[in-house]
CSV table of C-alpha atoms in Angstrom, one decimal:
chain,number,residue,atom,x,y,z
A,1,MET,CA,63.0,177.4,34.1
A,2,ALA,CA,66.5,177.8,32.6
A,3,GLY,CA,67.9,178.6,36.0
A,4,SER,CA,66.4,175.5,37.6
A,5,SER,CA,67.7,173.4,34.8
A,6,MET,CA,71.2,174.8,35.3
A,7,GLN,CA,71.1,174.1,39.0
A,8,PHE,CA,69.9,170.6,38.5
A,9,PHE,CA,72.8,170.0,36.0
A,10,CYS,CA,75.4,171.4,38.5
A,11,GLU,CA,74.1,169.0,41.2
A,12,ILE,CA,74.4,166.1,38.8
A,13,CYS,CA,78.0,167.1,38.0
A,14,GLN,CA,78.9,167.3,41.7
A,15,LYS,CA,77.5,163.9,42.4
A,16,LEU,CA,79.4,162.4,39.4
A,17,ARG,CA,82.7,164.0,40.6
A,18,SER,CA,82.1,162.7,44.2
A,19,MET,CA,81.4,159.2,42.9
A,20,THR,CA,84.5,159.3,40.6
A,21,GLY,CA,86.6,160.4,43.6
A,22,ARG,CA,85.4,157.6,45.7
A,23,ARG,CA,86.0,155.0,43.0
A,24,VAL,CA,89.5,156.3,42.5
A,25,GLU,CA,90.2,156.2,46.2
A,26,GLU,CA,88.8,152.7,46.4
A,27,HIS,CA,90.9,151.6,43.5
A,28,PHE,CA,94.0,153.1,45.0
A,29,ASN,CA,93.3,151.3,48.3
A,30,LEU,CA,92.7,148.0,46.5
A,31,GLU,CA,96.0,148.3,44.6
A,32,ARG,CA,97.8,149.1,47.8
A,33,THR,CA,96.3,146.1,49.6
A,34,THR,CA,97.1,143.9,46.6
A,35,VAL,CA,100.7,145.0,46.6
A,36,SER,CA,101.0,144.5,50.3
A,37,THR,CA,99.6,141.0,50.0
A,38,ILE,CA,102.0,140.1,47.2
A,39,PHE,CA,105.0,141.3,49.2
A,40,TYR,CA,103.8,139.4,52.2
A,41,VAL,CA,103.4,136.1,50.3
A,42,PHE,CA,106.7,136.7,48.5
A,43,GLY,CA,108.4,137.2,51.9
A,44,VAL,CA,106.9,134.0,53.4
A,45,ALA,CA,108.0,132.0,50.3
A,46,ILE,CA,111.6,133.3,50.6
A,47,VAL,CA,111.7,132.2,54.3
A,48,CYS,CA,110.3,128.8,53.4
A,49,VAL,CA,112.8,128.3,50.6
A,50,VAL,CA,115.7,129.3,52.8
A,51,SER,CA,114.6,127.0,55.6
A,52,TRP,CA,114.2,124.1,53.2
A,53,ILE,CA,117.6,124.6,51.7
A,54,SER,CA,119.3,124.8,55.2
A,55,VAL,CA,117.6,121.6,56.4
A,56,ASN,CA,118.3,119.6,53.3
A,57,LEU,CA,121.9,120.8,53.1
A,58,ARG,CA,122.4,119.6,56.7
A,59,SER,CA,120.7,116.2,55.9
A,60,ILE,CA,122.8,115.8,52.8
A,61,THR,CA,126.0,116.6,54.7
A,62,ARG,CA,125.1,114.1,57.4
A,63,LEU,CA,124.1,111.4,54.9
A,64,SER,CA,127.5,111.8,53.2
A,65,THR,CA,129.3,111.0,56.5
A,66,ASP,CA,127.0,108.7,58.3
A,67,THR,CA,124.4,106.4,56.7
A,68,ALA,CA,121.9,105.0,59.2
A,69,PRO,CA,123.5,101.6,60.2
A,70,HIS,CA,120.3,99.9,61.2
A,71,GLU,CA,119.1,100.1,57.6
A,72,MET,CA,122.2,98.3,56.4
A,73,LEU,CA,122.4,95.6,59.1
A,74,THR,CA,119.7,93.0,58.6
A,75,PHE,CA,119.4,89.2,59.1
A,76,GLY,CA,120.0,88.5,55.4
A,77,GLU,CA,123.1,90.7,55.1
A,78,ARG,CA,125.4,89.5,57.9
A,79,SER,CA,127.3,86.2,57.6
A,80,LEU,CA,127.2,84.1,60.7
A,81,ARG,CA,130.3,83.4,62.7
A,82,PHE,CA,129.5,79.7,63.1
A,83,ALA,CA,129.0,77.0,60.6
A,84,ALA,CA,125.4,77.9,59.8
A,85,VAL,CA,123.1,78.8,56.9
A,86,PRO,CA,125.0,79.7,53.8
A,87,ASN,CA,124.8,83.4,53.3
A,88,PRO,CA,125.6,85.9,50.5
A,89,LYS,CA,128.9,87.6,50.4
A,90,PRO,CA,129.2,89.7,53.6
A,91,VAL,CA,128.8,93.4,53.2
A,92,SER,CA,132.0,95.4,53.4
A,93,THR,CA,132.7,97.9,56.2
A,94,GLU,CA,132.5,100.7,53.7
A,95,THR,CA,128.9,99.9,52.7
A,96,GLU,CA,128.0,99.4,56.4
A,97,ALA,CA,128.4,103.1,56.9
A,98,ILE,CA,129.9,102.7,60.4
A,99,LEU,CA,131.7,106.1,60.5
A,100,LEU,CA,130.8,108.1,63.5
A,101,SER,CA,128.3,110.8,63.1
A,102,GLY,CA,128.9,114.2,64.8
A,103,GLU,CA,126.4,113.5,67.6
A,104,ALA,CA,127.9,110.0,68.3
A,105,ALA,CA,131.4,111.4,68.3
A,106,ALA,CA,130.5,114.1,70.7
A,107,ALA,CA,128.7,111.6,73.0
A,108,LEU,CA,131.7,109.2,72.9
A,109,HIS,CA,134.1,112.0,73.7
A,110,MET,CA,132.0,113.3,76.6
A,111,ALA,CA,131.5,109.7,77.9
A,112,LEU,CA,135.3,109.1,78.0
A,113,LYS,CA,135.8,112.5,79.7
A,114,MET,CA,133.1,111.8,82.3
A,115,ASN,CA,134.7,108.4,83.0
A,116,GLU,CA,138.1,109.9,83.5
A,117,GLU,CA,136.6,112.3,86.0
A,118,GLY,CA,135.0,109.5,87.9
A,119,LYS,CA,131.4,110.3,86.9
A,120,SER,CA,130.4,106.8,86.0
A,121,GLY,CA,126.7,107.4,86.0
A,122,LYS,CA,126.9,110.2,83.5
A,123,ALA,CA,129.4,108.3,81.4
A,124,LEU,CA,127.1,105.3,81.2
A,125,LYS,CA,124.3,107.4,79.9
A,126,LEU,CA,126.6,109.0,77.3
A,127,PHE,CA,127.9,105.6,76.2
A,128,GLN,CA,124.4,104.4,75.8
A,129,GLN,CA,123.5,107.5,73.7
A,130,ALA,CA,126.5,106.9,71.5
A,131,MET,CA,125.5,103.2,71.0
A,132,LYS,CA,122.0,104.3,69.9
A,133,LEU,CA,123.4,106.9,67.4
A,134,SER,CA,126.0,104.6,66.0
A,135,PRO,CA,125.4,101.0,67.1
A,136,ASN,CA,127.9,99.4,64.7
A,137,ASN,CA,130.9,101.7,65.1
A,138,PRO,CA,133.9,99.7,66.4
A,139,ASP,CA,135.3,102.6,68.4
A,140,VAL,CA,132.0,103.0,70.3
A,141,LEU,CA,131.6,99.3,70.8
A,142,ASN,CA,135.2,98.9,72.0
A,143,SER,CA,135.1,101.9,74.3
A,144,TYR,CA,131.8,100.9,75.8
A,145,GLY,CA,133.1,97.4,76.4
A,146,GLU,CA,136.2,98.7,78.2
A,147,PHE,CA,133.8,100.8,80.4
A,148,LEU,CA,131.7,97.7,81.3
A,149,GLU,CA,134.5,95.1,81.6
A,150,HIS,CA,135.1,95.3,85.3
A,151,GLU,CA,131.4,94.7,86.2
A,152,LYS,CA,129.9,92.9,83.2
A,153,LEU,CA,132.7,90.8,81.6
A,154,VAL,CA,130.5,88.8,79.4
A,155,GLU,CA,128.7,91.8,77.9
A,156,ALA,CA,132.0,93.5,77.4
A,157,GLU,CA,133.5,90.6,75.5
A,158,ASN,CA,130.3,90.5,73.4
A,159,LEU,CA,130.9,94.2,72.5
A,160,TYR,CA,134.6,93.5,71.6
A,161,THR,CA,133.4,90.7,69.3
A,162,ARG,CA,130.9,93.0,67.6
A,163,ALA,CA,133.6,95.6,67.1
A,164,LEU,CA,135.8,93.0,65.3
A,165,ILE,CA,132.9,91.8,63.2
A,166,ASN,CA,132.5,95.3,61.9
A,167,ASP,CA,136.3,96.0,61.7
A,168,PRO,CA,138.5,92.9,61.9
A,169,SER,CA,141.6,95.1,62.0
A,170,HIS,CA,140.6,97.0,65.1
A,171,GLY,CA,143.7,96.6,67.2
A,172,ARG,CA,142.3,97.6,70.6
A,173,ALA,CA,139.2,95.4,70.2
A,174,LEU,CA,141.3,92.5,69.1
A,175,ALA,CA,143.6,92.8,72.2
A,176,ASN,CA,140.7,93.2,74.5
A,177,ARG,CA,138.9,90.2,73.1
A,178,GLN,CA,142.0,88.0,73.3
A,179,ARG,CA,142.3,89.0,77.0
A,180,THR,CA,138.6,88.4,77.9
A,181,PHE,CA,137.6,85.5,75.7
A,182,PRO,CA,139.3,82.7,77.9
A,183,LYS,CA,137.6,84.1,81.0
A,184,VAL,CA,134.2,84.2,79.3
A,185,GLN,CA,134.6,80.8,77.9
A,186,LYS,CA,135.4,79.5,81.4
A,187,LEU,CA,132.2,81.1,82.7
A,188,ASP,CA,130.1,79.5,80.0
A,189,GLN,CA,131.6,76.1,80.7
A,190,ASP,CA,130.9,76.5,84.4
A,191,MET,CA,127.3,77.5,83.6
A,192,LEU,CA,126.7,74.4,81.4
A,193,ALA,CA,128.3,72.2,84.0
A,194,ARG,CA,126.1,73.6,86.7
A,195,ILE,CA,123.0,73.1,84.6
A,196,ASP,CA,124.1,69.5,83.9
A,197,ASN,CA,124.4,68.8,87.6
A,198,LYS,CA,120.8,70.1,88.1
A,199,ARG,CA,119.6,67.9,85.3
A,200,TYR,CA,121.1,64.8,86.9
A,201,ARG,CA,119.5,65.7,90.2
A,202,LEU,CA,116.1,66.0,88.5
A,203,TYR,CA,116.7,62.8,86.5
A,204,ASN,CA,117.1,60.9,89.8
A,205,ILE,CA,113.6,61.9,91.0
A,206,PRO,CA,111.1,59.1,90.3
A,207,GLU,CA,108.6,59.8,87.6
A,208,GLU,CA,105.7,58.8,89.8
A,209,ASN,CA,106.6,61.5,92.3
A,210,ALA,CA,103.4,63.4,92.9
A,211,ALA,CA,105.1,66.8,93.3
A,212,LEU,CA,106.9,66.2,90.0
A,213,GLN,CA,103.7,65.3,88.3
A,214,ARG,CA,102.1,68.5,89.5
A,215,ALA,CA,105.1,70.6,88.4
A,216,MET,CA,105.1,69.0,85.0
A,217,LYS,CA,101.4,69.6,84.5
A,218,GLU,CA,101.7,73.3,85.5
A,219,ALA,CA,104.7,73.7,83.2
A,220,TYR,CA,102.6,72.4,80.4
A,221,TYR,CA,100.1,75.1,80.7
A,222,GLN,CA,102.8,77.7,81.4
A,223,HIS,CA,104.4,76.8,78.1
A,224,ILE,CA,101.2,77.1,76.1
A,225,HIS,CA,100.3,80.4,77.6
A,226,HIS,CA,103.7,82.1,77.3
A,227,THR,CA,104.7,80.9,73.8
A,228,THR,CA,101.3,82.1,72.4
A,229,ALA,CA,101.5,85.3,74.4
A,230,ILE,CA,104.9,86.1,72.8
A,231,GLU,CA,103.1,86.1,69.4
A,232,GLY,CA,100.4,88.4,70.7
A,233,ASN,CA,97.7,86.1,72.1
A,234,THR,CA,95.9,88.0,74.9
A,235,MET,CA,94.6,85.1,76.9
A,236,THR,CA,95.8,84.8,80.5
A,237,LEU,CA,97.3,81.7,82.0
A,238,SER,CA,94.0,80.7,83.6
A,239,MET,CA,92.1,81.3,80.3
A,240,ALA,CA,94.6,79.1,78.4
A,241,ARG,CA,94.3,76.4,81.0
A,242,ALA,CA,90.5,76.5,80.8
A,243,VAL,CA,90.5,76.2,77.0
A,244,VAL,CA,92.8,73.2,77.1
A,245,GLU,CA,90.9,71.4,79.9
A,246,THR,CA,87.3,72.2,79.0
A,247,LYS,CA,87.5,73.1,75.3
A,248,MET,CA,85.0,75.8,76.2
A,249,ALA,CA,85.1,79.3,74.7
A,250,ILE,CA,86.2,82.3,76.7
A,251,HIS,CA,83.9,85.3,76.5
A,252,GLY,CA,85.5,88.3,74.8
A,253,LYS,CA,88.3,86.3,73.1
A,254,SER,CA,88.5,85.8,69.4
A,255,ILE,CA,88.2,82.4,67.6
A,256,LEU,CA,91.7,82.8,66.4
A,257,GLU,CA,93.1,83.0,69.9
A,258,HIS,CA,91.2,79.9,70.9
A,259,ASN,CA,92.5,78.0,67.9
A,260,GLU,CA,96.1,79.1,68.6
A,261,ILE,CA,95.8,77.6,72.1
A,262,LEU,CA,94.3,74.4,70.8
A,263,GLY,CA,96.9,74.1,68.1
A,264,LEU,CA,99.8,74.4,70.5
A,265,ASP,CA,98.2,71.8,72.8
A,266,GLU,CA,97.9,69.4,69.9
A,267,ALA,CA,101.5,70.0,68.9
A,268,LEU,CA,102.8,69.4,72.4
A,269,LYS,CA,100.9,66.1,72.7
A,270,TYR,CA,102.3,65.0,69.3
A,271,ILE,CA,105.8,65.7,70.6
A,272,ASN,CA,105.3,64.0,73.9
A,273,THR,CA,103.7,60.9,72.5
A,274,THR,CA,105.7,60.4,69.3
A,275,LEU,CA,108.8,62.4,68.7
A,276,VAL,CA,110.4,62.3,72.2
A,277,GLN,CA,110.5,58.4,72.2
A,278,GLU,CA,112.0,58.1,68.7
A,279,LYS,CA,115.7,57.1,68.5
A,280,CYS,CA,116.4,58.4,65.0
A,281,SER,CA,117.6,62.0,64.2
A,282,ILE,CA,115.1,64.8,64.0
A,283,THR,CA,114.3,65.7,60.4
A,284,VAL,CA,112.6,68.6,58.6
A,285,LYS,CA,109.6,66.2,58.1
A,286,ASN,CA,109.2,66.3,61.9
A,287,VAL,CA,109.3,70.1,61.9
A,288,ILE,CA,106.6,70.2,59.2
A,289,GLU,CA,104.4,67.9,61.2
A,290,ILE,CA,104.9,70.0,64.3
A,291,HIS,CA,103.9,73.1,62.3
A,292,ARG,CA,100.9,71.3,60.8
A,293,ARG,CA,99.5,70.9,64.3
A,294,VAL,CA,100.5,74.4,65.5
A,295,LEU,CA,98.5,76.1,62.8
A,296,GLY,CA,96.0,73.2,62.1
A,297,HIS,CA,93.2,75.0,63.9
A,298,ALA,CA,94.1,78.7,63.2
A,299,HIS,CA,95.2,78.5,59.6
A,300,PRO,CA,94.6,75.0,58.2
A,301,LEU,CA,95.4,75.9,54.6
A,302,GLU,CA,98.9,77.2,55.6
A,303,ALA,CA,99.6,74.5,58.2
A,304,GLY,CA,102.6,72.3,57.2
A,305,GLN,CA,103.2,74.3,54.0
A,306,PHE,CA,106.3,76.3,53.0
A,307,ARG,CA,105.5,79.9,52.2
A,308,ASN,CA,105.3,81.0,48.6
A,309,THR,CA,105.5,84.8,49.3
A,310,GLN,CA,108.2,87.0,50.7
A,311,VAL,CA,107.8,87.9,54.4
A,312,PHE,CA,109.5,90.5,56.5
A,313,VAL,CA,110.2,90.2,60.3
A,314,GLY,CA,111.3,93.6,61.6
A,315,ASN,CA,114.7,94.3,60.0
A,316,HIS,CA,115.1,90.6,59.1
A,317,VAL,CA,114.5,89.8,55.5
A,318,PRO,CA,114.3,85.9,55.3
A,319,PRO,CA,115.3,84.1,52.1
A,320,HIS,CA,113.3,84.4,49.0
A,321,PRO,CA,110.4,81.8,48.8
A,322,THR,CA,112.1,80.1,45.9
A,323,ASP,CA,115.1,79.4,48.1
A,324,VAL,CA,113.2,78.1,51.1
A,325,GLU,CA,113.2,74.5,50.1
A,326,ARG,CA,116.9,74.5,49.4
A,327,PHE,CA,117.6,76.1,52.8
A,328,MET,CA,115.4,73.6,54.5
A,329,ASN,CA,117.2,70.7,52.8
A,330,GLU,CA,120.5,72.0,54.1
A,331,PHE,CA,118.9,72.4,57.6
A,332,ASP,CA,117.8,68.8,57.4
A,333,SER,CA,121.3,67.7,56.6
A,334,TRP,CA,122.6,69.8,59.5
A,335,LEU,CA,120.2,68.2,62.0
A,336,SER,CA,121.7,64.8,61.3
A,337,SER,CA,125.3,65.9,60.8
A,338,PRO,CA,128.1,64.4,63.0
A,339,THR,CA,129.3,67.8,64.0
A,340,ILE,CA,126.4,68.5,66.3
A,341,ARG,CA,127.3,65.5,68.4
A,342,ASN,CA,130.1,67.6,69.9
A,343,LEU,CA,127.7,70.3,70.9
A,344,HIS,CA,126.1,70.6,74.3
A,345,PRO,CA,122.3,69.9,74.1
A,346,ILE,CA,121.5,73.5,75.0
A,347,GLU,CA,123.9,74.7,72.2
A,348,PHE,CA,122.3,72.3,69.8
A,349,ALA,CA,118.7,73.4,70.7
A,350,ALA,CA,119.5,77.1,70.6
A,351,LEU,CA,121.2,76.8,67.2
A,352,ALA,CA,118.4,74.8,65.8
A,353,HIS,CA,115.9,77.4,67.0
A,354,TYR,CA,117.9,80.2,65.5
A,355,ARG,CA,118.4,78.5,62.1
A,356,LEU,CA,114.7,77.8,61.8
A,357,VAL,CA,113.6,81.4,62.5
A,358,TYR,CA,116.4,82.7,60.3
A,359,ILE,CA,115.0,80.7,57.3
A,360,HIS,CA,111.4,81.5,58.3
A,361,PRO,CA,110.1,78.8,56.1
A,362,PHE,CA,106.4,79.2,57.0
A,363,THR,CA,104.0,82.2,56.6
A,364,ASP,CA,103.1,82.1,60.2
A,365,GLY,CA,103.9,80.0,63.3
A,366,ASN,CA,107.7,80.0,62.8
A,367,GLY,CA,108.5,81.2,66.4
A,368,ARG,CA,106.1,78.7,68.0
A,369,THR,CA,107.5,75.9,65.9
A,370,ALA,CA,111.1,76.9,66.6
A,371,ARG,CA,110.5,76.9,70.4
A,372,LEU,CA,108.8,73.4,70.1
A,373,LEU,CA,111.8,72.1,68.1
A,374,MET,CA,114.2,73.5,70.7
A,375,ASN,CA,112.2,71.8,73.5
A,376,LEU,CA,112.1,68.5,71.5
A,377,ILE,CA,115.9,68.5,71.4
A,378,LEU,CA,116.2,69.3,75.1
A,379,MET,CA,113.7,66.7,76.2
A,380,ARG,CA,115.5,64.0,74.2
A,381,ALA,CA,118.6,65.0,76.2
A,382,GLY,CA,116.8,64.6,79.5
A,383,PHE,CA,115.9,68.3,80.1
A,384,PRO,CA,112.4,69.4,80.9
A,385,PRO,CA,110.7,71.6,78.3
A,386,VAL,CA,111.9,75.2,78.6
A,387,THR,CA,109.5,78.1,78.8
A,388,ILE,CA,110.5,81.5,77.4
A,389,GLN,CA,108.2,83.9,79.4
A,390,VAL,CA,106.4,86.7,77.7
A,391,SER,CA,108.1,89.2,80.0
A,392,GLU,CA,111.4,88.1,78.4
A,393,ARG,CA,110.2,88.8,74.9
A,394,HIS,CA,112.3,91.9,74.4
A,395,ASN,CA,115.5,90.2,75.7
A,396,TYR,CA,114.6,87.2,73.5
A,397,TYR,CA,114.4,89.3,70.4
A,398,GLU,CA,117.6,91.2,71.3
A,399,CYS,CA,119.5,88.0,71.6
A,400,LEU,CA,118.3,86.8,68.2
A,401,GLN,CA,119.4,90.2,66.8
A,402,ASP,CA,122.9,89.6,68.4
A,403,ALA,CA,123.0,86.3,66.5
A,404,ASN,CA,122.1,88.2,63.4
A,405,ARG,CA,125.1,90.5,64.0
A,406,GLY,CA,127.4,87.5,64.0
A,407,ASP,CA,127.6,86.3,67.6
A,408,VAL,CA,125.1,83.6,68.6
A,409,ARG,CA,126.5,83.1,72.1
A,410,PRO,CA,124.1,85.6,73.8
A,411,PHE,CA,121.2,83.6,72.5
A,412,ILE,CA,122.7,80.3,73.7
A,413,ARG,CA,123.2,81.9,77.1
A,414,PHE,CA,119.6,83.1,77.1
A,415,VAL,CA,118.3,79.6,76.4
A,416,ALA,CA,120.7,78.2,79.1
A,417,LYS,CA,119.3,80.7,81.6
A,418,CYS,CA,115.7,79.7,80.8
A,419,ALA,CA,116.7,76.0,81.1
A,420,GLU,CA,118.3,76.6,84.5
A,421,ARG,CA,115.3,78.5,85.8
A,422,THR,CA,113.1,75.6,84.7
A,423,LEU,CA,115.3,73.1,86.4
A,424,ASP,CA,115.2,75.2,89.6
A,425,GLU,CA,111.4,75.3,89.5
A,426,TYR,CA,111.2,71.5,89.2
A,427,LEU,CA,113.7,70.9,91.9
A,428,SER,CA,112.0,73.4,94.2
A,429,ALA,CA,108.6,71.8,93.6
A,430,THR,CA,109.9,68.3,94.5
A,431,THR,CA,112.0,69.3,97.5
A,432,ILE,CA,110.6,68.8,101.0
A,433,TYR,CA,111.6,71.7,103.2
A,434,PRO,CA,111.6,71.8,107.1
A,435,VAL,CA,109.3,74.2,108.8
A,436,LYS,CA,112.1,76.4,109.9
A,437,HIS,CA,113.0,77.0,106.2
A,438,TYR,CA,110.0,79.2,105.8
A,439,THR,CA,110.9,81.2,108.9
A,440,SER,CA,114.4,81.8,107.6
A,441,ARG,CA,113.0,83.1,104.3
A,442,GLY,CA,111.2,85.9,106.1
A,443,LEU,CA,107.7,84.8,105.1
A,444,ASP,CA,105.2,86.1,107.7
A,445,TYR,CA,102.0,84.4,106.7
A,446,THR,CA,100.2,85.1,110.0
A,447,ASN,CA,100.5,88.9,109.7
A,448,HIS,CA,99.5,88.8,106.1
A,449,LEU,CA,96.3,86.9,106.9
A,450,LYS,CA,95.6,89.3,109.8
A,451,ARG,CA,96.0,92.3,107.5
A,452,LEU,CA,93.4,90.8,105.1
A,453,ASP,CA,90.8,90.9,107.9
A,454,THR,CA,91.1,94.7,108.1
A,455,LEU,CA,90.4,95.2,104.4
A,456,THR,CA,86.9,93.8,104.2
A,457,LEU,CA,83.9,95.7,102.7
A,458,THR,CA,82.4,96.6,106.1
A,459,LYS,CA,85.7,97.9,107.8
């Protein structure tokens, strides 16, 4: 009995020793795993900290040498280079942060090198890259202008002007502009003279001319479609025409889009029947009445009312709402000032358009109202209403941005180009061409109709 008890006790001791050994081994393995995990996490943390320090040091270094210029250059911070809306004190070149960044300097250096080697295609891409990296640097602007001058004189002179706006003491840009400005001025005068000649030709066509009546009616719908489409309206030309003619709803289109079309139709009728025939100067009251009709259907509570909140239009920060009435009073005085009598109607119309969108007096509908004001001025001067097409929206906004930078001439040229295109369309629609004219234009109507016969559903 004693022997069996001793044997049982020995077995229990062996089991306890084996269990203790396993627990010690498990504890050791757990400690080793924990230590490995701690070292791994610590190593990852060190790598992240080192990466963060290197990235931020690079960003801080870059920030100290080249502040992003597009954040500094806004509508509200650049004084205009013509007698325009009073502006705050212009920002100095130091705060403009126009120093070349390392990337822009390298791109400019390589562009000049490629140009010297005769590789104009590569040079053009490098100049464009430098312009994107540092769009307000006078060296980049001047060098790019010199590259373009032989083929694009007007654009080159514009770049020289922008370089002088950012650095009035830039010697090369000043010399280049003094050399090119008379040539560009002559081109602008010739363009306006050519447009005036086409205006006189259109003026001599009788109003009862059937072709002219059809062209005017088509231009009416074109203007409604394009000026609303620029602001984001998705209706097509045929849809806009159907809404105006039938006042019926278009399936799949919002009530707001319908009301935008109807509002512009009402504003155009108001201009054609009332404001065009008036002999007195255009006033801010007329602008308010135009806006009241533009937004009368879409936003009736905001129609004809100056905004009472701050708005933002891209990089443009319009005047504070408490200053809107003062700016509009000054705009009213400018519209009737004797100085504008020396301006060409296209210049007057473009400047009035720009001033209104610069002030941005309304919460919505400023662009549509500005384009209607522009056309009111042109129609009083004997021009047909100008249509800025939706496909030209990017160029339209770029020209407004050029005016923001201090040179409004690109926008005036843009309006002049649209006016000339409109005149050409009217003159073409009212001209009777001989049959041989179509043959000389290379239009093969017969073959076109024959090809259609081979594309039916059964062939």
